[in-house]
CSV table of C-alpha atoms and ligand atoms in Angstrom, one decimal:
chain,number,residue,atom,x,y,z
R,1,UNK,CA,66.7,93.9,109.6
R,2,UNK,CA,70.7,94.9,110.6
R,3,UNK,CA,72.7,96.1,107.7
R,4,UNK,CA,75.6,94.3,106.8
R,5,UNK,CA,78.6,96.3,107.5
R,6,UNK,CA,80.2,96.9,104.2
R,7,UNK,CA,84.1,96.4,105.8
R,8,UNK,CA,86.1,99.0,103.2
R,9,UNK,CA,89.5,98.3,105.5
R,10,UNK,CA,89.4,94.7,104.4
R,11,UNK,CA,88.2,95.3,100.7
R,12,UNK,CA,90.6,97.6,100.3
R,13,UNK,CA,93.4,95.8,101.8
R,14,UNK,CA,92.6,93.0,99.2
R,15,UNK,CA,93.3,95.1,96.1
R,16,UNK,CA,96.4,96.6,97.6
R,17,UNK,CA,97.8,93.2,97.5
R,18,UNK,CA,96.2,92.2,94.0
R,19,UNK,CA,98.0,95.9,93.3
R,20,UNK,CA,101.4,94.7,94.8
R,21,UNK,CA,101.2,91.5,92.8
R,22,UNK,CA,101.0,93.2,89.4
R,23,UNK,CA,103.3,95.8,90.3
R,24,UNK,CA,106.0,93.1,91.0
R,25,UNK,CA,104.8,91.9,87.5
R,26,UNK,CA,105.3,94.9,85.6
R,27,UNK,CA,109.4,95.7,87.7
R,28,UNK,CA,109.8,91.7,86.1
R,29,UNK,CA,109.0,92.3,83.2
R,30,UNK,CA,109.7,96.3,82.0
R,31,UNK,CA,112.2,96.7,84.9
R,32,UNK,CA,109.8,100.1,85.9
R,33,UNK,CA,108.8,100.7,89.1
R,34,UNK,CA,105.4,102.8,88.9
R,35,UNK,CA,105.9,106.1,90.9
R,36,UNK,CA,103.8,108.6,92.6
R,37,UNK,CA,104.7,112.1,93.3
R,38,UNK,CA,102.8,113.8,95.9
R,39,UNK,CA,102.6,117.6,96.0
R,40,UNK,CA,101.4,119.4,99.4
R,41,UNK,CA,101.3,123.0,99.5
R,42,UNK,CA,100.9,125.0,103.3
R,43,UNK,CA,100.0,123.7,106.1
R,44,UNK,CA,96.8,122.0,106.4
R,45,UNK,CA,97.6,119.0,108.9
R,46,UNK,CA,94.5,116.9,107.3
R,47,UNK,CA,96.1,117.3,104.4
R,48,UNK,CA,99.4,116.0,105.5
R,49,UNK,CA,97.8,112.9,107.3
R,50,UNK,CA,96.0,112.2,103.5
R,51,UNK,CA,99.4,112.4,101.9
R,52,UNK,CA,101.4,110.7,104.2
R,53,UNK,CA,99.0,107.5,104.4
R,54,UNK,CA,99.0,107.5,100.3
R,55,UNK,CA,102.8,107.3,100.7
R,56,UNK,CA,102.5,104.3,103.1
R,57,UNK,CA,100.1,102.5,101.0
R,58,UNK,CA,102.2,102.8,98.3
R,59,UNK,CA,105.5,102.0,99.7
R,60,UNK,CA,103.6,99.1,101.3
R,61,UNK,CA,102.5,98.2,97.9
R,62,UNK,CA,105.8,98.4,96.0
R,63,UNK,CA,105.3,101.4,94.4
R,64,UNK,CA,108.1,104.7,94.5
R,65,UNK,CA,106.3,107.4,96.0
R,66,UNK,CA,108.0,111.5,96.4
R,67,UNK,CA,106.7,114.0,98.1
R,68,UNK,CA,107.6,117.8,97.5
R,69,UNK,CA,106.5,120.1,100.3
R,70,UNK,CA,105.8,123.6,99.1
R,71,UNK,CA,105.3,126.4,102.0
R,72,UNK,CA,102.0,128.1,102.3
R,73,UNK,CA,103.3,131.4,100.6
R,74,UNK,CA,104.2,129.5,97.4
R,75,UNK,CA,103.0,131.3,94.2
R,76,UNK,CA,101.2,129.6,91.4
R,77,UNK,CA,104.0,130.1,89.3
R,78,UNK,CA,106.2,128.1,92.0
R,79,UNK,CA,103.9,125.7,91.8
R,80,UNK,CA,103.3,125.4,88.2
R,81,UNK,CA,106.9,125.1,87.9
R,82,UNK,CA,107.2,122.0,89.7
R,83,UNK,CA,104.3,120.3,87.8
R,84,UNK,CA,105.8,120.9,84.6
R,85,UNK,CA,109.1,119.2,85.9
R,86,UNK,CA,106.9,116.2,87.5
R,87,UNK,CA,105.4,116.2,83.6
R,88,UNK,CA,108.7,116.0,82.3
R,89,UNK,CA,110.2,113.3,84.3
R,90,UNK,CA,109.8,110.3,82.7
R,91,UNK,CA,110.7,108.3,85.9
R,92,UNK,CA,107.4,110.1,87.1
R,93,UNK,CA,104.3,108.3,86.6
R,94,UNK,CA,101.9,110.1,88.5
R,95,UNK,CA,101.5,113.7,90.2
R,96,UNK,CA,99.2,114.1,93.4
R,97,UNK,CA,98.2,118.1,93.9
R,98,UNK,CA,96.6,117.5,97.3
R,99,UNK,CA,93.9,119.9,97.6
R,100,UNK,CA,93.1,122.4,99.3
R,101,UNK,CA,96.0,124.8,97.8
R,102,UNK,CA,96.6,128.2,99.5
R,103,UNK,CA,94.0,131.0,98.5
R,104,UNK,CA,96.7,132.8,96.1
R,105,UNK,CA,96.5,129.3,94.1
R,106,UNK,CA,93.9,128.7,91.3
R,107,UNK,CA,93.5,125.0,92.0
R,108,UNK,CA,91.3,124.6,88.5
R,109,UNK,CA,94.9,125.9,87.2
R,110,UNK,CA,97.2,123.8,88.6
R,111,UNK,CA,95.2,120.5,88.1
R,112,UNK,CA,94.7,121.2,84.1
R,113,UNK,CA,98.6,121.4,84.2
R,114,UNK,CA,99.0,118.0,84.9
R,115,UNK,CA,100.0,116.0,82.2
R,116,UNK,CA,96.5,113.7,81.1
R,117,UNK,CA,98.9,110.9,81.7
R,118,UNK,CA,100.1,111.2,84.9
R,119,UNK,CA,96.6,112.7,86.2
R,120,UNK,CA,96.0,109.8,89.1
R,121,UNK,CA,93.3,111.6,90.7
R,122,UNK,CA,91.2,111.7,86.9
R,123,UNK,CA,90.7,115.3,86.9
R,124,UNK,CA,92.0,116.7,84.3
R,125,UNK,CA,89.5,117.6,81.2
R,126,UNK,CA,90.7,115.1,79.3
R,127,UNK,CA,90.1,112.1,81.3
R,128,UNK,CA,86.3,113.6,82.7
R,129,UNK,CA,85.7,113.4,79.0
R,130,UNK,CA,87.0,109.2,78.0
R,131,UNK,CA,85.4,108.8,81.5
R,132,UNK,CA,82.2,110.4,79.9
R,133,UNK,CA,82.4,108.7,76.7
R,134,UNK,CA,82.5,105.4,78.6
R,135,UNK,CA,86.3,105.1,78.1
R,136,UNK,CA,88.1,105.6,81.2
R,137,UNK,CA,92.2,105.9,81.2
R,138,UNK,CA,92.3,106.1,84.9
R,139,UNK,CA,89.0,105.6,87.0
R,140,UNK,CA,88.0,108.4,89.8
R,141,UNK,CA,89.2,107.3,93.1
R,142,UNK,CA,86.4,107.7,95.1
R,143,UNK,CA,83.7,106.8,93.3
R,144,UNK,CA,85.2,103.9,91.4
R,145,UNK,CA,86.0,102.8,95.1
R,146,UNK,CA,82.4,103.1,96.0
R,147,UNK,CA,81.8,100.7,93.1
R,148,UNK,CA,84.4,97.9,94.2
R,149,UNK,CA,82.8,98.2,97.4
R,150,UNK,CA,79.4,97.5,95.5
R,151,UNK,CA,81.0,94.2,93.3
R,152,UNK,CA,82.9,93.2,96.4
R,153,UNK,CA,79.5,93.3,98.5
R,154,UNK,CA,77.2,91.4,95.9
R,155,UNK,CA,75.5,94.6,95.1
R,156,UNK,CA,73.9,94.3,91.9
R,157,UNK,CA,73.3,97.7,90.6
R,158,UNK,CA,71.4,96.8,86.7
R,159,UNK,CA,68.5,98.0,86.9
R,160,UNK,CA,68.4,99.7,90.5
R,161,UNK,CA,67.3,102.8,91.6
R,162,UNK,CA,70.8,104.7,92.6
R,163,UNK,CA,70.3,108.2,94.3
R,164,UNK,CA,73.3,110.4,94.9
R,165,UNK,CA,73.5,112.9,97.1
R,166,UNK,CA,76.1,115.8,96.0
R,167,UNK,CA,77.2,117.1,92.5
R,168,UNK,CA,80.8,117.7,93.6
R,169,UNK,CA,83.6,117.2,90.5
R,170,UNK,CA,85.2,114.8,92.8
R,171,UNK,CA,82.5,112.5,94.0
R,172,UNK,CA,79.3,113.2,93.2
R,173,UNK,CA,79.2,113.6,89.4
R,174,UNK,CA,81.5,110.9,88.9
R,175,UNK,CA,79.8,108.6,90.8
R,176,UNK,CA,76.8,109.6,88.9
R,177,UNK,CA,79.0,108.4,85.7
R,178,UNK,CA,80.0,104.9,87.2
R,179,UNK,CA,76.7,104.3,88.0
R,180,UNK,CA,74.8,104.7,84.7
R,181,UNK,CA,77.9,103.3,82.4
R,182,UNK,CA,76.9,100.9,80.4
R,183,UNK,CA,77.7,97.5,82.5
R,184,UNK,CA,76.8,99.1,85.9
R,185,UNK,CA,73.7,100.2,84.3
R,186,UNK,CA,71.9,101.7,87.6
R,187,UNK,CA,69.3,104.6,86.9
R,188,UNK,CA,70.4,107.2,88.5
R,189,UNK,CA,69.2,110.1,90.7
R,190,UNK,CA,71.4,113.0,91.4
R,191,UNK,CA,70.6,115.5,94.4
R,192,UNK,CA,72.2,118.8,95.8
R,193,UNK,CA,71.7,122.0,97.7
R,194,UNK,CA,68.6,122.8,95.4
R,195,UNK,CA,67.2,119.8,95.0
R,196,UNK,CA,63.5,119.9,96.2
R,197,UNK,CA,61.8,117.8,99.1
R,198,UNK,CA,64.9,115.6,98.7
R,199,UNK,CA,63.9,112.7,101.6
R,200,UNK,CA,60.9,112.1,98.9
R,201,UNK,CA,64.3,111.2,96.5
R,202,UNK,CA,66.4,109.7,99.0
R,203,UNK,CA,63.4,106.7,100.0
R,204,UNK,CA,63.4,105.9,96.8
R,205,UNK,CA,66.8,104.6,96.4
R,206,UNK,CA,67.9,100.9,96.4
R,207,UNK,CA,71.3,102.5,96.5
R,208,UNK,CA,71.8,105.6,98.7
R,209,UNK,CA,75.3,107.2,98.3
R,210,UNK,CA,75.7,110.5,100.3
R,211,UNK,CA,78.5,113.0,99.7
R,212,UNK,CA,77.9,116.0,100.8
R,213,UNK,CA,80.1,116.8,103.9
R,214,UNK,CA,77.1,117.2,106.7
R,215,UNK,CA,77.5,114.9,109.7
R,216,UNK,CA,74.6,112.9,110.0
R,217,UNK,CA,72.7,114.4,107.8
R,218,UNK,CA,70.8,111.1,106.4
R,219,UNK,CA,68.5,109.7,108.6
R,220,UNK,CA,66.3,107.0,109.1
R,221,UNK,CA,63.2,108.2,107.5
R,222,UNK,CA,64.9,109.2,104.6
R,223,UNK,CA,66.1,105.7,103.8
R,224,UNK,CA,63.8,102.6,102.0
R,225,UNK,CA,64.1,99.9,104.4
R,226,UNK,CA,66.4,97.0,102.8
R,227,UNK,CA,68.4,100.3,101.2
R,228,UNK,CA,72.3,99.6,100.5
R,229,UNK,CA,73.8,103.2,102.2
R,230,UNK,CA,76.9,104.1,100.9
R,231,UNK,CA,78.5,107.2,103.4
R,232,UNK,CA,81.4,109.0,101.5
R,233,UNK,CA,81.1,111.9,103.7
R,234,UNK,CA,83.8,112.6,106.3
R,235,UNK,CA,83.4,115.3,109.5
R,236,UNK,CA,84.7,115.7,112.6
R,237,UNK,CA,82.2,116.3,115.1
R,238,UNK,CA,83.0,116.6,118.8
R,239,UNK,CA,86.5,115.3,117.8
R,240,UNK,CA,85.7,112.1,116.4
R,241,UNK,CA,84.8,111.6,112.4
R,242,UNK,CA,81.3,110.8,111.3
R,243,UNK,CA,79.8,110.6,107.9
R,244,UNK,CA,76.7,111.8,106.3
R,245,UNK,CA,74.5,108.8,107.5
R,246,UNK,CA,73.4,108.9,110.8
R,247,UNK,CA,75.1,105.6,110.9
R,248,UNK,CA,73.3,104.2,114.4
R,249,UNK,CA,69.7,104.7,113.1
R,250,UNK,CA,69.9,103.9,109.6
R,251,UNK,CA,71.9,100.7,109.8
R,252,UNK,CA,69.0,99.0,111.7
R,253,UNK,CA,66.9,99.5,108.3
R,254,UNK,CA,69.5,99.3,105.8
R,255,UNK,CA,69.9,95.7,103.8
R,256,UNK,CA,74.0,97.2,103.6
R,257,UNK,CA,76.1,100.1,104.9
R,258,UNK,CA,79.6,101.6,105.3
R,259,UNK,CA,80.9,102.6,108.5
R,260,UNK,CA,82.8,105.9,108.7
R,261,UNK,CA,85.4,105.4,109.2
R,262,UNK,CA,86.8,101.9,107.4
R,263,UNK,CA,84.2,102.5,104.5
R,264,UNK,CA,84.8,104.6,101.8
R,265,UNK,CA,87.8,106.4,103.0
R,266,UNK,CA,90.5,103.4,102.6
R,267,UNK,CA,88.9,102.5,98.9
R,268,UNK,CA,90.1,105.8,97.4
R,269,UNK,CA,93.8,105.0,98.2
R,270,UNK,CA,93.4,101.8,96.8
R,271,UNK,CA,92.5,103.3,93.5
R,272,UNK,CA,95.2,105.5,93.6
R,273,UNK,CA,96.9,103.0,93.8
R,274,UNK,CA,95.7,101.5,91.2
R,275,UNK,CA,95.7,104.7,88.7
R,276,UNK,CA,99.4,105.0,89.2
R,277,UNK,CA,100.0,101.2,88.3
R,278,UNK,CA,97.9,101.6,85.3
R,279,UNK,CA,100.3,105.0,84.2
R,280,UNK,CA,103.4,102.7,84.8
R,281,UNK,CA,101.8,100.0,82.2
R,282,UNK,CA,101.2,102.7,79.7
R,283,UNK,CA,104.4,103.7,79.5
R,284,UNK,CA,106.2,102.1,76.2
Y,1,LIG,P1,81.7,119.4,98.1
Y,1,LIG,O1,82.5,119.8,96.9
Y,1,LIG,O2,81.5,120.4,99.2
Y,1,LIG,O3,80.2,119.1,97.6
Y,1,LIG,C1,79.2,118.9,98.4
Y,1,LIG,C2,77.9,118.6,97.6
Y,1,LIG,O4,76.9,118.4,98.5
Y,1,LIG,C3,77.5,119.8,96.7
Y,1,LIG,O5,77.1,119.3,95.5
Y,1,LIG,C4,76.3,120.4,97.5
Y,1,LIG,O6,75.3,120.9,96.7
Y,1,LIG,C5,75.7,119.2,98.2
Y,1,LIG,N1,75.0,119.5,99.4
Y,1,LIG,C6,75.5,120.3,100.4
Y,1,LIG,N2,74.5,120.5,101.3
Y,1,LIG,C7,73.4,119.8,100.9
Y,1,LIG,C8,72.1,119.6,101.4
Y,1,LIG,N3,71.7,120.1,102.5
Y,1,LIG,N4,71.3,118.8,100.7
Y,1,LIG,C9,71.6,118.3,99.5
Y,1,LIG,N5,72.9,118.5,98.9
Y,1,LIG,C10,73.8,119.2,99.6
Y,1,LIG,O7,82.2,118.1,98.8
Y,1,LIG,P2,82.9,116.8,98.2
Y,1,LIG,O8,84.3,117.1,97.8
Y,1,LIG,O9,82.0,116.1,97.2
Y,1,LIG,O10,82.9,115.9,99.5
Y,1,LIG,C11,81.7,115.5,100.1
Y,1,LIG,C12,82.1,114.7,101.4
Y,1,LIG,O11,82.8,113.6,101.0
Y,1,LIG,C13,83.0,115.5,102.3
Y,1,LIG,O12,82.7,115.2,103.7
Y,1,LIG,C14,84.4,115.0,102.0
Y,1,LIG,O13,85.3,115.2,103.1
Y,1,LIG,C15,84.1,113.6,101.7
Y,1,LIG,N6,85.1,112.9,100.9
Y,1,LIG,C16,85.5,111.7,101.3
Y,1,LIG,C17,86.4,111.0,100.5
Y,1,LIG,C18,86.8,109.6,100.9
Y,1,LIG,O14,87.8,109.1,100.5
Y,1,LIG,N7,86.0,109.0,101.8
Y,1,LIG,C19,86.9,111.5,99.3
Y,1,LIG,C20,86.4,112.8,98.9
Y,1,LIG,C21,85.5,113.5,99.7
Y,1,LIG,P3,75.6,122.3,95.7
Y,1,LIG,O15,76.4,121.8,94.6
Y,1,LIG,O16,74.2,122.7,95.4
Y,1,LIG,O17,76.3,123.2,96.6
């Protein structure tokens, strides 16, 4: 069996334009134009390559997008400061606080100062908890891009056997979420750090999603043959980026699988995209 390449550039590139459609909708009709504001704190130059393609995007996409630079020595106060202005803005419709932040910053902080509504990136307490409840105001980015990826591939997930490797707030728990909502309705195995004689785990999947940050970490004999692989992970190793999957020997026994990069990686701007749309609708 070869695994059909799950090709996240040209999923994703479809809902940007579904995205650009309805944002032209809602300037027609409200006269709003939905607007992100990006904040980047220091000088991490991954982080600035992040923030400057989710400014493309959504400039490509019709959407207003700002970005406030903060130096590396800015205080949480500072920043605090500038999030409570974003919050107050009512031209503002949603507030990016790219992580990392500078080790004087609490990031847990700064994120629960965002405003529920203008919380894009669905991390603030609030939204974790309609997400919970099965009542989503904005989906998380990465996972809910891992499940377009899914519905765009034919992936049918009632019923299967998901296994999810990593517990992170950003992906891995999430993802856990999607996948056992009511309507996705997977069964769902999550793994981590602790997790005991985990390639036992991982051959049971009929969906493996790794996100755990170890390049090429998954290999073939810890994948069911006819699997669908799902790599979220993102490393640079001898200056090129690779995943979690060891891409070259599990896609010969996977059904499906996501290259890294053009997988996962363009769905979660997408999404953004999408989240800062859905904050522009909800605005009366
Ligand atoms: P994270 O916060 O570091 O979490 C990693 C998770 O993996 C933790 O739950 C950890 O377990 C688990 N883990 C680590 N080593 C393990 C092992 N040997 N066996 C089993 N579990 C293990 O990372 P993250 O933020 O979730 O990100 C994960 C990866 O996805 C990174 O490479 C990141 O760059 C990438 N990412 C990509 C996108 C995208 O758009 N494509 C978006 C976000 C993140 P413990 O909890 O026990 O420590």
């Amino acid at each position: 069996m070869t695994a059909r390449i799950i090709d996240g550039k040209a999923i994703a590139e479809a809902l940007r334009t579904q995205t650009a459609t309805e944002v032209a909708a809602v300037q027609a009709h409200t006269g709003i134009t939905p607007h992100l504001v990006a904040i980047l704190t220091g000088d991490d130059p991954a982080s600035a390559v992040y923030v400057r393609n989710k400014q493309k995007a959504c400039e490509k996409a019709g959407l207003k997008s700002t970005l406030h630079r903060l130096p590396a020595t800015t205080t949480q106060a500072e920043l605090l400061a500038l999030v409570a202005q974003c919050n107050a803005d009512p031209t503002v419709h949603g507030i990016l606080v790219q992580l990392p932040l500078p080790p004087q910053i609490d990031p847990q902080v700064v994120l629960d100062a965002v405003h529920p509504r203008k919380d894009v990136d669905c991390f603030h307490p609030e939204n974790v908890g309609l997400l919970t409840q099965g009542r989503p105001r904005f989906l998380p980015c990465t996972p809910a891009g891992v499940m377009h990826l899914l519905e765009s591939t034919g992936v049918k997930t009632a019923g299967a056997h998901a296994v999810v490797l990593g517990r992170s707030e950003i992906v891995g728990k999430p993802m856990a979420l999607l996948l056992v909502q009511k309507g996705a309705d997977a069964t769902v195995t999550v793994c981590h750090s602790r997790t005991r004689d985990l390639p036992s785990i991982t051959r049971q999947a009929d969906i493996l999603i790794a996100a755990i940050g170890k390049a090429n970490f998954v290999t073939a004999d810890m994948v069911k043959p006819g699997a669908v692989v799902i790599d979220v992970g993102i490393s640079r190793l001898n200056d090129k980026l690779v995943g979690d999957v060891d891409y070259n020997a599990v896609a010969p026994i996977a059904s499906a699988i996501t290259p890294v990069p053009g997988g996962v990686g363009p769905m979660t701007i997408a999404l953004l995209l999408r989240n800062t749309l859905t904050a522009a609708s909800a605005v009366k």
